[in-house]
mmCIF file of C-alpha atoms in Angstrom:
data_model
loop_
_atom_site.group_PDB
_atom_site.id
_atom_site.type_symbol
_atom_site.label_atom_id
_atom_site.label_comp_id
_atom_site.label_asym_id
_atom_site.label_seq_id
_atom_site.Cartn_x
_atom_site.Cartn_y
_atom_site.Cartn_z
ATOM 1 C CA MET A 1 13.015 4.665 -14.541
ATOM 2 C CA ARG A 2 13.502 1.335 -16.118
ATOM 3 C CA GLN A 3 10.526 0.342 -19.048
ATOM 4 C CA ARG A 4 11.127 -3.098 -18.502
ATOM 5 C CA LEU A 5 13.162 -5.569 -15.783
ATOM 6 C CA ASP A 6 14.380 -8.947 -16.291
ATOM 7 C CA PRO A 7 13.058 -12.007 -14.387
ATOM 8 C CA THR A 8 15.709 -11.402 -11.755
ATOM 9 C CA GLU A 9 15.181 -7.939 -11.076
ATOM 10 C CA GLN A 10 11.209 -8.407 -11.114
ATOM 11 C CA ARG A 11 11.894 -11.247 -8.052
ATOM 12 C CA LEU A 12 13.975 -8.936 -6.797
ATOM 13 C CA ALA A 13 11.635 -5.808 -7.037
ATOM 14 C CA ALA A 14 9.108 -8.169 -5.045
ATOM 15 C CA ALA A 15 11.009 -9.298 -2.687
ATOM 16 C CA LEU A 16 11.579 -5.554 -1.823
ATOM 17 C CA LEU A 17 7.769 -5.128 -1.626
ATOM 18 C CA ALA A 18 7.917 -7.915 0.564
ATOM 19 C CA ALA A 19 10.723 -6.587 2.928
ATOM 20 C CA PRO A 20 11.388 -3.133 1.897
ATOM 21 C CA ARG A 21 15.033 -2.527 4.114
ATOM 22 C CA ALA A 22 15.826 -6.103 3.832
ATOM 23 C CA SER A 23 19.611 -6.780 3.731
ATOM 24 C CA TRP A 24 21.294 -7.516 0.577
ATOM 25 C CA ARG A 25 23.045 -10.578 1.926
ATOM 26 C CA THR A 26 19.417 -11.733 3.623
ATOM 27 C CA LEU A 27 18.033 -10.973 -0.224
ATOM 28 C CA GLY A 28 20.284 -13.429 -2.029
ATOM 29 C CA ARG A 29 19.605 -15.684 0.652
ATOM 30 C CA CYS A 30 16.085 -15.492 -0.070
ATOM 31 C CA LEU A 31 16.246 -16.064 -3.402
ATOM 32 C CA GLY A 32 19.131 -17.884 -3.732
ATOM 33 C CA LEU A 33 21.491 -15.701 -5.423
ATOM 34 C CA SER A 34 24.763 -13.894 -4.292
ATOM 35 C CA GLU A 35 24.957 -10.993 -1.569
ATOM 36 C CA ARG A 36 26.965 -9.667 -4.937
ATOM 37 C CA THR A 37 24.611 -10.478 -7.445
ATOM 38 C CA VAL A 38 22.036 -8.616 -5.450
ATOM 39 C CA LEU A 39 23.121 -5.505 -5.020
ATOM 40 C CA ARG A 40 25.056 -4.860 -8.820
ATOM 41 C CA ARG A 41 21.303 -5.854 -9.905
ATOM 42 C CA ALA A 42 19.007 -4.238 -7.210
ATOM 43 C CA ALA A 43 20.947 -1.109 -6.367
ATOM 44 C CA PRO A 44 20.781 0.621 -9.873
ATOM 45 C CA LEU A 45 17.001 0.247 -9.582
ATOM 46 C CA TYR A 46 17.068 2.628 -6.365
ATOM 47 C CA ALA A 47 19.543 4.635 -7.970
ATOM 48 C CA ASP A 48 17.497 5.592 -11.207
ATOM 49 C CA GLY A 49 13.911 5.848 -9.195
ATOM 50 C CA THR A 50 12.866 2.734 -10.280
ATOM 51 C CA LEU A 51 12.118 1.390 -7.180
ATOM 52 C CA ARG A 52 11.836 4.032 -3.751
ATOM 53 C CA ALA A 53 11.464 3.323 -0.346
ATOM 54 C CA THR A 54 9.500 5.194 2.300
ATOM 55 C CA VAL A 55 7.560 4.786 5.047
ATOM 56 C CA VAL A 56 3.531 4.989 5.703
ATOM 57 C CA ARG A 57 2.289 6.492 9.006
ATOM 58 C CA ASN A 58 -0.577 4.081 10.902
ATOM 59 C CA PRO A 59 -3.486 6.264 11.635
ATOM 60 C CA ALA A 60 -4.155 3.887 14.214
ATOM 61 C CA CYS A 61 -1.386 5.283 16.298
ATOM 62 C CA PHE A 62 -2.004 9.260 15.649
ATOM 63 C CA PRO A 63 -5.260 10.257 17.269
ATOM 64 C CA ALA A 64 -5.568 12.974 15.205
ATOM 65 C CA LEU A 65 -5.080 11.367 11.945
ATOM 66 C CA THR A 66 -8.232 10.619 9.874
ATOM 67 C CA PRO A 67 -7.742 8.368 6.645
ATOM 68 C CA VAL A 68 -10.470 9.327 3.940
ATOM 69 C CA ALA A 69 -10.781 7.485 0.113
ATOM 70 C CA LEU A 70 -12.172 10.164 -1.741
ATOM 71 C CA ARG A 71 -14.429 9.523 -5.395
ATOM 72 C CA VAL A 72 -13.576 12.744 -7.184
ATOM 73 C CA ARG A 73 -15.583 13.459 -10.473
ATOM 74 C CA CYS A 74 -14.009 16.181 -12.536
ATOM 75 C CA ARG A 75 -13.959 17.447 -16.142
ATOM 76 C CA PRO A 76 -12.228 14.894 -18.185
ATOM 77 C CA ASN A 77 -9.911 17.486 -20.190
ATOM 78 C CA ARG A 78 -8.984 19.000 -16.966
ATOM 79 C CA ILE A 79 -8.625 15.766 -14.787
ATOM 80 C CA GLY A 80 -4.846 15.731 -15.300
ATOM 81 C CA ALA A 81 -4.464 18.907 -13.491
ATOM 82 C CA VAL A 82 -6.763 17.807 -10.673
ATOM 83 C CA ALA A 83 -4.815 14.877 -10.074
ATOM 84 C CA ARG A 84 -1.433 16.576 -10.148
ATOM 85 C CA ALA A 85 -2.793 19.290 -8.018
ATOM 86 C CA LEU A 86 -3.873 16.305 -5.521
ATOM 87 C CA ALA A 87 -0.646 14.876 -5.713
ATOM 88 C CA ARG A 88 1.533 17.887 -4.456
ATOM 89 C CA ARG A 89 -0.508 17.915 -1.440
ATOM 90 C CA PRO A 90 1.486 16.420 1.393
ATOM 91 C CA ASP A 91 -1.441 14.228 2.762
ATOM 92 C CA THR A 92 -2.383 12.313 -0.078
ATOM 93 C CA VAL A 93 -0.926 8.813 -0.009
ATOM 94 C CA TRP A 94 -2.676 7.603 -3.509
ATOM 95 C CA VAL A 95 -3.997 9.084 -6.175
ATOM 96 C CA GLU A 96 -5.232 7.430 -9.997
ATOM 97 C CA ILE A 97 -7.009 8.061 -12.494
ATOM 98 C CA LEU A 98 -10.172 6.006 -12.793
ATOM 99 C CA GLY A 99 -12.956 4.716 -15.280
ATOM 100 C CA GLY A 100 -13.428 6.471 -18.294
ATOM 101 C CA GLY A 101 -11.040 9.409 -17.374
ATOM 102 C CA ASP A 102 -13.540 10.847 -15.891
ATOM 103 C CA GLU A 103 -12.975 10.108 -11.827
ATOM 104 C CA LEU A 104 -9.598 10.304 -9.460
ATOM 105 C CA GLY A 105 -9.475 7.492 -6.486
ATOM 106 C CA ILE A 106 -7.640 9.052 -3.828
ATOM 107 C CA VAL A 107 -6.745 8.271 -0.248
ATOM 108 C CA VAL A 108 -5.666 10.831 2.092
ATOM 109 C CA PHE A 109 -4.727 11.207 5.772
ATOM 110 C CA LEU A 110 -5.935 14.374 7.089
ATOM 111 C CA ASP A 111 -4.118 15.542 10.025
ATOM 112 C CA ASP A 112 -6.877 17.082 11.991
ATOM 113 C CA PRO A 113 -11.039 17.741 11.958
ATOM 114 C CA ALA A 114 -10.037 20.888 10.892
ATOM 115 C CA ALA A 115 -8.115 19.988 7.749
ATOM 116 C CA ARG A 116 -11.253 17.558 7.019
ATOM 117 C CA ASN A 117 -13.560 20.591 6.358
ATOM 118 C CA THR A 118 -11.143 22.387 4.783
ATOM 119 C CA LEU A 119 -10.447 20.100 2.017
ATOM 120 C CA LEU A 120 -14.175 19.006 1.601
ATOM 121 C CA LEU A 121 -15.966 22.242 2.075
ATOM 122 C CA ARG A 122 -13.441 24.429 0.796
ATOM 123 C CA ASP A 123 -10.582 23.186 -1.235
ATOM 124 C CA LEU A 124 -12.795 20.774 -3.577
ATOM 125 C CA PRO A 125 -16.210 22.955 -3.801
ATOM 126 C CA ALA A 126 -13.691 25.738 -4.802
ATOM 127 C CA THR A 127 -12.454 24.066 -7.988
ATOM 128 C CA SER A 128 -14.434 24.716 -10.622
ATOM 129 C CA ALA A 129 -13.196 21.298 -12.759
ATOM 130 C CA VAL A 130 -14.357 19.341 -9.831
ATOM 131 C CA ASP A 131 -18.299 18.703 -10.499
ATOM 132 C CA SER A 132 -18.958 15.992 -7.032
ATOM 133 C CA TRP A 133 -17.126 14.259 -4.840
ATOM 134 C CA THR A 134 -17.990 11.599 -2.037
ATOM 135 C CA ALA A 135 -15.842 10.718 1.298
ATOM 136 C CA GLN A 136 -15.352 7.696 3.245
ATOM 137 C CA ASN A 137 -13.496 6.917 6.074
ATOM 138 C CA LEU A 138 -11.196 4.511 6.758
ATOM 139 C CA LEU A 139 -12.856 2.515 9.344
ATOM 140 C CA ARG A 140 -9.583 -0.562 9.850
ATOM 141 C CA VAL A 141 -7.134 -1.378 7.112
ATOM 142 C CA PHE A 142 -6.287 -4.765 6.462
ATOM 143 C CA PRO A 143 -2.357 -5.766 6.697
ATOM 144 C CA THR A 144 -2.466 -8.919 4.760
ATOM 145 C CA ALA A 145 -2.554 -7.189 1.480
ATOM 146 C CA PHE A 146 0.792 -5.476 2.607
ATOM 147 C CA GLU A 147 2.603 -8.598 1.618
ATOM 148 C CA TRP A 148 1.617 -8.523 -2.372
ATOM 149 C CA THR A 149 4.308 -9.452 -4.310
ATOM 150 C CA GLY A 150 2.545 -10.264 -7.838
ATOM 151 C CA GLY A 151 3.285 -14.131 -7.948
ATOM 152 C CA LEU A 152 6.620 -14.081 -7.960
ATOM 153 C CA LEU A 153 7.663 -15.393 -4.971
ATOM 154 C CA SER A 154 6.859 -18.656 -3.519
ATOM 155 C CA ASP A 155 5.506 -19.395 -0.188
ATOM 156 C CA THR A 156 8.632 -20.336 0.981
ATOM 157 C CA GLU A 157 10.351 -17.609 0.262
ATOM 158 C CA ILE A 158 8.043 -15.101 1.205
ATOM 159 C CA ALA A 159 7.422 -16.721 4.974
ATOM 160 C CA SER A 160 11.373 -16.678 5.141
ATOM 161 C CA LEU A 161 10.662 -12.548 4.315
ATOM 162 C CA ARG A 162 8.227 -12.416 6.819
ATOM 163 C CA ALA A 163 10.147 -13.590 9.789
ATOM 164 C CA LEU A 164 12.624 -10.333 9.495
ATOM 165 C CA ARG A 165 9.744 -8.154 10.532
ATOM 166 C CA PRO A 166 9.709 -6.947 14.365
ATOM 167 C CA GLN A 167 7.244 -8.761 16.612
ATOM 168 C CA PRO A 168 4.509 -6.047 17.790
ATOM 169 C CA ILE A 169 4.750 -5.388 21.294
ATOM 170 C CA PRO A 170 1.989 -4.764 23.885
ATOM 171 C CA GLY A 171 0.936 -1.684 24.951
ATOM 172 C CA PRO A 172 1.094 2.209 24.128
ATOM 173 C CA PRO A 173 3.038 2.714 20.793
ATOM 174 C CA PRO A 174 6.187 4.936 21.076
ATOM 175 C CA ALA A 175 6.427 8.558 20.798
ATOM 176 C CA VAL A 176 7.679 9.516 17.035
ATOM 177 C CA ASP A 177 10.854 11.419 16.555
ATOM 178 C CA HIS A 178 9.555 13.919 13.326
ATOM 179 C CA ASP A 179 12.941 14.233 12.385
ATOM 180 C CA LEU A 180 13.525 10.341 12.132
ATOM 181 C CA LEU A 181 10.083 10.094 10.285
ATOM 182 C CA ALA A 182 10.885 12.930 7.724
ATOM 183 C CA ALA A 183 14.204 11.353 7.201
ATOM 184 C CA LEU A 184 12.319 7.743 6.396
ATOM 185 C CA THR A 185 9.740 9.146 4.482
ATOM 186 C CA ALA A 186 12.299 10.533 1.985
ATOM 187 C CA ASP A 187 14.208 7.055 1.817
ATOM 188 C CA ALA A 188 13.077 4.433 4.099
ATOM 189 C CA ARG A 189 16.176 2.233 3.122
ATOM 190 C CA SER A 190 18.859 4.812 4.702
ATOM 191 C CA GLY A 191 21.813 3.138 6.790
ATOM 192 C CA TYR A 192 21.508 3.896 10.496
ATOM 193 C CA GLY A 193 24.750 6.165 10.011
ATOM 194 C CA GLU A 194 22.837 8.171 7.499
ATOM 195 C CA LEU A 195 19.671 8.228 9.862
ATOM 196 C CA ALA A 196 21.562 9.581 12.071
ATOM 197 C CA ALA A 197 23.102 12.480 10.477
ATOM 198 C CA ALA A 198 19.991 13.814 9.322
ATOM 199 C CA THR A 199 17.880 13.721 12.638
ATOM 200 C CA GLY A 200 21.354 14.531 15.093
ATOM 201 C CA MET A 201 21.262 11.274 17.125
ATOM 202 C CA THR A 202 24.015 8.638 17.695
ATOM 203 C CA ALA A 203 23.231 5.632 14.987
ATOM 204 C CA ALA A 204 22.344 3.283 18.025
ATOM 205 C CA THR A 205 19.397 5.432 18.948
ATOM 206 C CA ALA A 206 18.399 5.844 15.605
ATOM 207 C CA ARG A 207 18.362 1.743 15.265
ATOM 208 C CA ARG A 208 16.271 1.257 18.272
ATOM 209 C CA ARG A 209 14.046 4.040 17.837
ATOM 210 C CA LEU A 210 12.743 3.153 14.378
ATOM 211 C CA GLU A 211 12.658 -0.900 15.360
ATOM 212 C CA ALA A 212 10.255 0.691 18.342
ATOM 213 C CA LEU A 213 8.526 2.203 15.605
ATOM 214 C CA LEU A 214 8.323 -0.984 13.619
ATOM 215 C CA ARG A 215 7.236 -3.212 16.598
ATOM 216 C CA GLY A 216 4.723 -0.820 17.624
ATOM 217 C CA GLN A 217 3.210 -0.762 14.229
ATOM 218 C CA VAL A 218 3.245 2.764 14.211
ATOM 219 C CA ILE A 219 5.099 2.996 10.607
ATOM 220 C CA ARG A 220 4.971 0.961 7.957
ATOM 221 C CA VAL A 221 8.061 0.507 5.083
ATOM 222 C CA ALA A 222 6.945 0.280 1.508
ATOM 223 C CA THR A 223 8.563 -0.074 -1.875
ATOM 224 C CA GLU A 224 7.038 2.298 -4.805
ATOM 225 C CA LEU A 225 7.232 1.298 -8.264
ATOM 226 C CA ASP A 226 5.428 1.135 -11.658
ATOM 227 C CA LEU A 227 3.441 -2.768 -11.039
ATOM 228 C CA ALA A 228 3.429 -3.129 -14.812
ATOM 229 C CA LEU A 229 7.397 -3.982 -14.551
ATOM 230 C CA LEU A 230 5.764 -6.709 -12.813
ATOM 231 C CA GLY A 231 3.931 -7.980 -15.069
ATOM 232 C CA VAL A 232 0.284 -6.109 -13.941
ATOM 233 C CA HIS A 233 -1.421 -4.944 -16.770
ATOM 234 C CA ALA A 234 -5.046 -4.749 -15.303
ATOM 235 C CA GLU A 235 -5.544 -2.921 -12.499
ATOM 236 C CA ALA A 236 -9.212 -1.791 -10.241
ATOM 237 C CA LEU A 237 -10.548 -0.561 -7.537
ATOM 238 C CA LEU A 238 -13.359 -2.428 -6.043
ATOM 239 C CA TRP A 239 -16.268 -0.745 -4.007
ATOM 240 C CA LEU A 240 -18.277 -3.682 -1.596
ATOM 241 C CA THR A 241 -21.411 -3.642 0.454
ATOM 242 C CA VAL A 242 -21.059 -6.538 2.569
ATOM 243 C CA PRO A 243 -22.773 -7.132 5.734
ATOM 244 C CA PRO A 244 -21.816 -6.334 8.419
ATOM 245 C CA GLY A 245 -21.607 -9.868 10.467
ATOM 246 C CA ASP A 246 -19.465 -10.834 7.620
ATOM 247 C CA LEU A 247 -17.398 -7.564 6.745
ATOM 248 C CA GLU A 248 -14.419 -8.298 9.153
ATOM 249 C CA HIS A 249 -13.805 -12.006 7.164
ATOM 250 C CA ALA A 250 -14.630 -10.933 3.870
ATOM 251 C CA GLY A 251 -12.223 -8.173 4.451
ATOM 252 C CA ARG A 252 -9.186 -10.536 6.056
ATOM 253 C CA THR A 253 -10.030 -13.457 3.057
ATOM 254 C CA LEU A 254 -9.711 -11.024 0.450
ATOM 255 C CA SER A 255 -7.090 -9.179 1.692
ATOM 256 C CA ALA A 256 -4.810 -12.539 2.131
ATOM 257 C CA HIS A 257 -5.647 -13.404 -1.678
ATOM 258 C CA PRO A 258 -2.286 -12.950 -3.781
ATOM 259 C CA SER A 259 -4.386 -10.357 -6.347
ATOM 260 C CA VAL A 260 -5.116 -8.085 -3.568
ATOM 261 C CA ARG A 261 -2.822 -5.130 -2.492
ATOM 262 C CA PHE A 262 -4.980 -3.136 -0.525
ATOM 263 C CA ALA A 263 -8.483 -4.039 1.569
ATOM 264 C CA ALA A 264 -9.849 -1.770 3.823
ATOM 265 C CA ALA A 265 -13.505 -1.245 5.653
ATOM 266 C CA THR A 266 -15.144 2.067 5.223
ATOM 267 C CA THR A 267 -17.710 4.084 6.033
ATOM 268 C CA GLY A 268 -20.461 5.133 3.198
ATOM 269 C CA ALA A 269 -22.705 3.532 0.799
ATOM 270 C CA THR A 270 -20.380 0.246 0.585
ATOM 271 C CA ASN A 271 -18.168 -0.595 3.081
ATOM 272 C CA LEU A 272 -15.477 -2.334 1.752
ATOM 273 C CA LEU A 273 -12.505 -0.795 -0.412
ATOM 274 C CA VAL A 274 -10.313 -3.151 -2.732
ATOM 275 C CA ALA A 275 -7.667 -2.872 -4.749
ATOM 276 C CA VAL A 276 -6.623 -5.542 -7.279
ATOM 277 C CA ALA A 277 -3.540 -6.446 -9.480
ATOM 278 C CA ALA A 278 -3.833 -8.874 -12.132
ATOM 279 C CA ALA A 279 -1.313 -9.618 -15.541
ATOM 280 C CA ASP A 280 -4.511 -8.898 -17.853
ATOM 281 C CA LEU A 281 -8.287 -8.607 -18.018
ATOM 282 C CA THR A 282 -9.060 -12.779 -18.197
ATOM 283 C CA GLY A 283 -7.208 -12.694 -14.372
ATOM 284 C CA LEU A 284 -8.930 -9.651 -13.306
ATOM 285 C CA TYR A 285 -12.605 -11.834 -14.570
ATOM 286 C CA ALA A 286 -11.292 -14.646 -12.831
ATOM 287 C CA PHE A 287 -10.921 -13.033 -9.395
ATOM 288 C CA LEU A 288 -14.308 -11.785 -9.729
ATOM 289 C CA THR A 289 -15.732 -14.996 -10.830
ATOM 290 C CA ASP A 290 -13.797 -17.338 -8.748
ATOM 291 C CA THR A 291 -13.047 -15.112 -5.819
ATOM 292 C CA LEU A 292 -16.152 -12.902 -4.886
ATOM 293 C CA GLY A 293 -18.229 -15.416 -6.642
ATOM 294 C CA THR A 294 -17.121 -17.901 -3.857
ATOM 295 C CA LEU A 295 -17.451 -15.547 -1.214
ATOM 296 C CA GLY A 296 -21.052 -15.303 -1.377
ATOM 297 C CA ARG A 297 -21.371 -12.447 1.222
ATOM 298 C CA SER A 298 -21.084 -9.774 -0.598
ATOM 299 C CA THR A 299 -24.544 -8.083 -1.624
ATOM 300 C CA SER A 300 -23.370 -5.643 -4.524
ATOM 301 C CA VAL A 301 -19.790 -5.303 -6.280
ATOM 302 C CA GLU A 302 -18.568 -2.154 -8.110
ATOM 303 C CA THR A 303 -15.363 -2.243 -10.495
ATOM 304 C CA VAL A 304 -13.668 0.644 -11.507
ATOM 305 C CA PRO A 305 -10.153 0.454 -13.595
ATOM 306 C CA ILE A 306 -7.476 2.327 -12.809
ATOM 307 C CA LEU A 307 -6.141 3.777 -15.773
ATOM 308 C CA THR A 308 -2.978 5.539 -14.753
ATOM 309 C CA THR A 309 -1.831 6.014 -11.138
ATOM 310 C CA VAL A 310 -0.353 9.441 -10.027
ATOM 311 C CA LYS A 311 1.200 8.879 -6.621
ATOM 312 C CA ARG A 312 1.595 6.211 -4.420
ATOM 313 C CA THR A 313 2.381 5.061 -0.872
ATOM 314 C CA GLY A 314 2.728 9.182 -0.311
ATOM 315 C CA LEU A 315 4.803 9.161 -3.663
ATOM 316 C CA MET A 316 4.640 11.132 -6.534
ATOM 317 C CA ARG A 317 5.045 9.021 -10.050
#
């Protein structure tokens, strides 16, 4: 992985966060670069693992899937081992070490009630390094935050990339081909020929099925990278308590903010989980005072810094 990106590489990475399967030609047209330059600058970022593309399932389209946000308190001298053990689970989407180094923030997509009970009633209690935990179901994820680009793209550039996304189609979601899903999870920028070879279908069929999954919002394509490469040096999770009548408005408003990379309504003592990415602590403070301070709808806010990321968008860091 790279330790730094130059300004052109940063803008390319930001564009690929907003449109993970955009072609080199489209990226060049959006950013004012030649297709050859985009290929020369972006392809090595995937080759060395600085950028990785994957897909994340939409729990609303998988009835048995239960998305849960966990806060796990651990013994500080064992937190790294616990974080890595949880990150190795195929059902964890993100695992982050928080606060003073004694707490983990986790989002896990549990396949069914039995998997939920196994994790909460057997696995966590049996782990001696774990002191306590809380679990909150994710009731609704606000998708606007998935367009986060770190402020590196203009509104016009973001709009041109947004236009690439397949328009949602009404009706029940299409059936999922699990071989196709597995191939996309491993590399969501695979060409249709590569997807065909991995699944045994034709390239035309792979394209048609992938487009149907995207239009039906069954899956979301995501780009994973270390946000510090984009100038982010202050990340935090915020747990907010919002009056129920204001929850939808608050979630939509915050998810559209350029510093918010994730926002979801939850069950539990707090009801809105927000992940914030800022350039520095001054930027984080400005978000708390200028954005949350003027929202006027939250009754309480707990802000916990993210120390390090172990897994994000389902990929080990």
